[in-house]
Coordinates of C-alpha atoms in Angstrom, one line a residue:
X1 CA 66.9 7.4 67.6
X2 CA 68.8 4.3 68.8
X3 CA 66.9 2.0 71.2
X4 CA 68.9 1.1 74.3
X5 CA 71.9 3.2 73.3
X6 CA 75.5 2.5 74.2
X7 CA 77.3 5.9 74.3
X8 CA 81.0 6.0 74.0
X9 CA 82.4 8.8 76.2
X10 CA 84.8 10.7 74.0
X11 CA 87.0 12.1 76.8
X12 CA 89.7 13.3 74.4
X13 CA 91.5 16.7 74.4
X14 CA 90.9 17.7 70.7
X15 CA 89.2 16.9 67.4
X16 CA 92.3 15.3 65.9
X17 CA 92.6 12.7 68.6
X18 CA 88.9 12.0 68.6
X19 CA 88.7 11.5 64.8
X20 CA 91.7 9.1 64.9
X21 CA 89.9 7.1 67.6
X22 CA 86.7 7.0 65.6
X23 CA 88.4 5.8 62.3
X24 CA 88.0 2.1 63.0
X25 CA 84.3 2.5 63.8
X26 CA 83.5 3.9 60.3
X27 CA 82.9 0.5 58.8
X28 CA 80.3 -0.6 61.4
X29 CA 76.8 -0.9 60.0
X30 CA 75.4 0.7 63.1
X31 CA 77.6 3.6 64.2
X32 CA 78.0 4.0 67.9
X33 CA 76.4 6.9 69.8
X34 CA 78.8 9.4 71.1
X35 CA 79.0 11.4 74.3
X36 CA 80.7 14.8 74.0
X37 CA 81.7 16.3 77.3
X38 CA 82.9 19.7 78.4
X39 CA 86.6 19.0 77.8
X40 CA 86.1 18.3 74.1
X41 CA 83.2 20.7 73.4
X42 CA 85.0 23.6 74.9
X43 CA 88.0 22.9 72.7
X44 CA 86.3 22.1 69.5
X45 CA 83.0 24.1 69.7
X46 CA 79.7 23.6 67.8
X47 CA 81.4 23.1 64.4
X48 CA 82.8 19.7 65.5
X49 CA 79.3 18.6 66.5
X50 CA 78.1 19.5 63.1
X51 CA 80.9 17.4 61.5
X52 CA 80.0 14.4 63.6
X53 CA 76.3 14.7 62.8
X54 CA 77.2 14.8 59.1
X55 CA 78.9 11.5 59.5
X56 CA 75.8 10.0 60.9
X57 CA 76.6 9.8 64.6
X58 CA 74.0 10.2 67.3
X59 CA 75.3 12.9 69.7
X60 CA 74.9 13.2 73.5
X61 CA 76.1 16.6 74.6
X62 CA 77.1 16.3 78.2
X63 CA 77.3 19.9 79.5
X64 CA 75.5 19.5 82.8
X65 CA 73.8 22.9 82.6
X66 CA 73.1 24.6 85.9
X67 CA 72.2 28.3 86.1
X68 CA 69.2 30.6 86.5
X69 CA 66.1 29.5 84.5
X70 CA 66.3 32.2 81.8
X71 CA 70.0 31.5 81.1
X72 CA 69.4 27.7 80.9
X73 CA 66.3 28.2 78.7
X74 CA 68.2 30.3 76.2
X75 CA 71.2 27.9 76.2
X76 CA 68.9 25.0 75.5
X77 CA 67.3 26.9 72.6
X78 CA 70.7 27.5 71.1
X79 CA 71.9 23.9 71.6
X80 CA 68.7 22.6 70.0
X81 CA 69.9 24.3 66.8
X82 CA 72.9 22.0 66.8
X83 CA 70.8 18.9 66.0
X84 CA 72.1 16.9 69.0
X85 CA 69.9 14.1 70.3
X86 CA 70.6 14.3 74.1
X87 CA 71.7 17.0 76.5
X88 CA 72.3 17.0 80.3
X89 CA 71.5 19.5 83.0
X90 CA 71.5 19.3 86.8
X91 CA 68.3 18.3 88.5
X92 CA 69.6 20.3 91.5
X93 CA 69.0 23.4 89.4
X94 CA 65.3 23.1 90.6
X95 CA 62.0 22.8 88.9
X96 CA 61.8 26.3 87.4
X97 CA 65.2 25.8 85.7
X98 CA 64.1 22.3 84.4
X99 CA 60.8 23.7 83.1
X100 CA 62.6 26.5 81.3
X101 CA 64.8 23.9 79.6
X102 CA 61.8 21.9 78.5
X103 CA 60.0 25.0 77.2
X104 CA 62.9 25.9 75.0
X105 CA 64.1 22.5 73.6
X106 CA 63.4 21.1 70.1
X107 CA 61.1 18.1 69.8
X108 CA 64.0 15.9 68.8
X109 CA 66.1 16.8 71.8
X110 CA 66.0 14.5 74.9
X111 CA 66.9 16.2 78.2
X112 CA 68.6 14.2 80.8
X113 CA 68.8 15.4 84.4
X114 CA 71.9 14.5 86.5
X115 CA 70.9 13.2 89.9
X116 CA 74.1 12.5 91.8
X117 CA 77.5 12.1 90.1
X118 CA 78.8 8.5 90.0
X119 CA 82.1 9.8 91.5
X120 CA 80.4 10.7 94.7
X121 CA 80.1 8.3 97.7
X122 CA 77.2 8.7 100.1
X123 CA 79.5 10.3 102.7
X124 CA 80.7 12.9 100.2
X125 CA 77.2 13.8 99.2
X126 CA 76.1 14.3 102.8
X127 CA 79.2 16.3 103.6
X128 CA 79.2 18.5 100.5
X129 CA 75.5 19.1 100.3
X130 CA 75.0 19.4 104.1
X131 CA 72.3 16.7 104.2
X132 CA 71.5 13.5 106.1
X133 CA 69.7 12.0 103.1
X134 CA 70.9 8.7 101.8
X135 CA 72.0 8.4 98.2
X136 CA 68.7 6.6 97.4
X137 CA 66.6 9.3 99.0
X138 CA 68.4 12.1 97.2
X139 CA 68.3 10.4 93.8
X140 CA 64.6 9.5 94.2
X141 CA 63.8 13.1 95.1
X142 CA 65.8 14.6 92.2
X143 CA 64.4 12.1 89.7
X144 CA 60.8 12.9 90.8
X145 CA 61.6 16.6 90.5
X146 CA 62.9 16.1 86.9
X147 CA 59.9 13.9 86.0
X148 CA 57.4 16.4 87.3
X149 CA 59.1 19.2 85.2
X150 CA 58.8 17.2 81.9
X151 CA 62.4 16.1 81.6
X152 CA 62.9 13.0 79.5
X153 CA 65.1 11.0 81.8
X154 CA 68.0 10.9 84.2
X155 CA 71.8 10.4 84.3
X156 CA 72.6 8.3 87.4
X157 CA 74.5 5.3 88.6
X158 CA 73.0 2.0 87.4
X159 CA 72.7 1.1 91.0
X160 CA 69.8 3.6 91.2
X161 CA 68.1 2.8 87.9
X162 CA 65.4 0.5 89.5
X163 CA 64.7 3.1 92.1
X164 CA 64.2 5.8 89.5
X165 CA 61.9 3.7 87.5
X166 CA 59.8 3.1 90.7
X167 CA 59.5 6.9 91.3
X168 CA 58.8 7.8 87.6
X169 CA 57.5 5.4 84.9
X170 CA 58.8 2.9 82.4
X171 CA 59.1 5.5 79.6
X172 CA 61.4 7.7 81.7
X173 CA 64.9 7.2 80.4
X174 CA 67.5 5.9 82.8
X175 CA 70.9 6.5 81.2
X176 CA 73.8 5.2 83.3
X177 CA 77.5 6.0 83.3
X178 CA 79.9 4.2 85.7
X179 CA 80.0 1.1 83.4
X180 CA 83.0 -1.1 83.3
X181 CA 83.7 -4.4 81.7
X182 CA 84.5 -7.2 84.1
X183 CA 88.1 -6.9 85.3
X184 CA 88.5 -3.2 84.3
X185 CA 89.6 -0.6 86.9
X186 CA 86.9 1.6 88.3
X187 CA 89.1 4.7 88.0
X188 CA 87.5 7.8 89.6
X189 CA 84.0 6.3 89.6
X190 CA 82.7 4.9 92.8
X191 CA 79.3 3.4 92.0
X192 CA 80.0 1.2 89.0
X193 CA 78.6 -2.0 87.4
X194 CA 79.1 -4.2 84.3
X195 CA 76.7 -3.8 81.3
X196 CA 74.9 -7.0 82.2
X197 CA 74.4 -5.9 85.7
X198 CA 73.1 -2.5 84.5
X199 CA 70.5 -4.2 82.4
X200 CA 69.3 -6.2 85.3
X201 CA 69.0 -3.0 87.3
X202 CA 66.7 -1.5 84.7
X203 CA 69.0 0.9 82.9
X204 CA 67.7 2.0 79.5
X205 CA 71.1 3.2 78.1
X206 CA 74.8 3.1 79.0
X207 CA 77.7 5.5 78.9
X208 CA 81.0 3.7 78.6
X209 CA 84.4 5.5 78.6
X210 CA 87.7 3.9 79.5
X211 CA 86.6 0.3 79.0
X212 CA 86.4 1.2 75.3
X213 CA 88.6 4.2 74.8
X214 CA 91.6 2.7 76.7
X215 CA 91.3 -0.7 75.2
X216 CA 93.9 -2.0 72.7
X217 CA 91.0 -2.9 70.4
X218 CA 88.3 -0.3 71.0
X219 CA 85.9 -1.7 68.3
X220 CA 86.0 -5.2 69.9
X221 CA 85.5 -3.7 73.4
X222 CA 82.5 -1.7 72.1
X223 CA 81.0 -4.7 70.5
X224 CA 81.6 -6.7 73.7
X225 CA 79.7 -4.0 75.7
X226 CA 76.8 -4.0 73.1
X227 CA 76.6 -7.8 73.1
X228 CA 76.5 -8.0 76.9
X229 CA 74.0 -5.2 77.1
X230 CA 71.6 -6.4 74.4
X231 CA 71.7 -10.2 74.8

């Protein structure tokens, strides 16, 4: 498994578009890790995951599971058979749901719990979730909940990575989306940083979408992110 992974978020509508995007990456000695979200997975299904694995890609399946414990447990058992390396679920599903996921996963699968979406501001979280908790309080609580249930790490803004480390331990994964290269637009993300800033904030892995996928030279943009992240 790749240490300190940089996942490219493949937010494409279909397999054809995705494969065309990936063509220039085929010559790299170390293939990038790939994040497959709901949009692409629901269109292409498990077969496309199998194809990408056969090509040697590390796969992060971002489905953000949230349901009753039995349903999530059975879903994780089925997803484990796809030989993906990472899978997301919502920490807000509660400890019993998280424990059901842990009990049904394969040894090779890392489970990542979503704390608060990077598209949310603190005001939105408080309004939608009917809470007076700050972002930091909410993220710390959900990270502790996931850690206590045996989850491998979290998905959160890099701005909360140091806080999560403080409330868990150094081995707990802190994978952070909301990454932009300097000068790139934030888009619909609210809590964003550069790769270098994320490293200082104690992220252990990055998810990068538009800064790579919308670049005129995606391979160069990816390498710039990796170099900035790992230097």
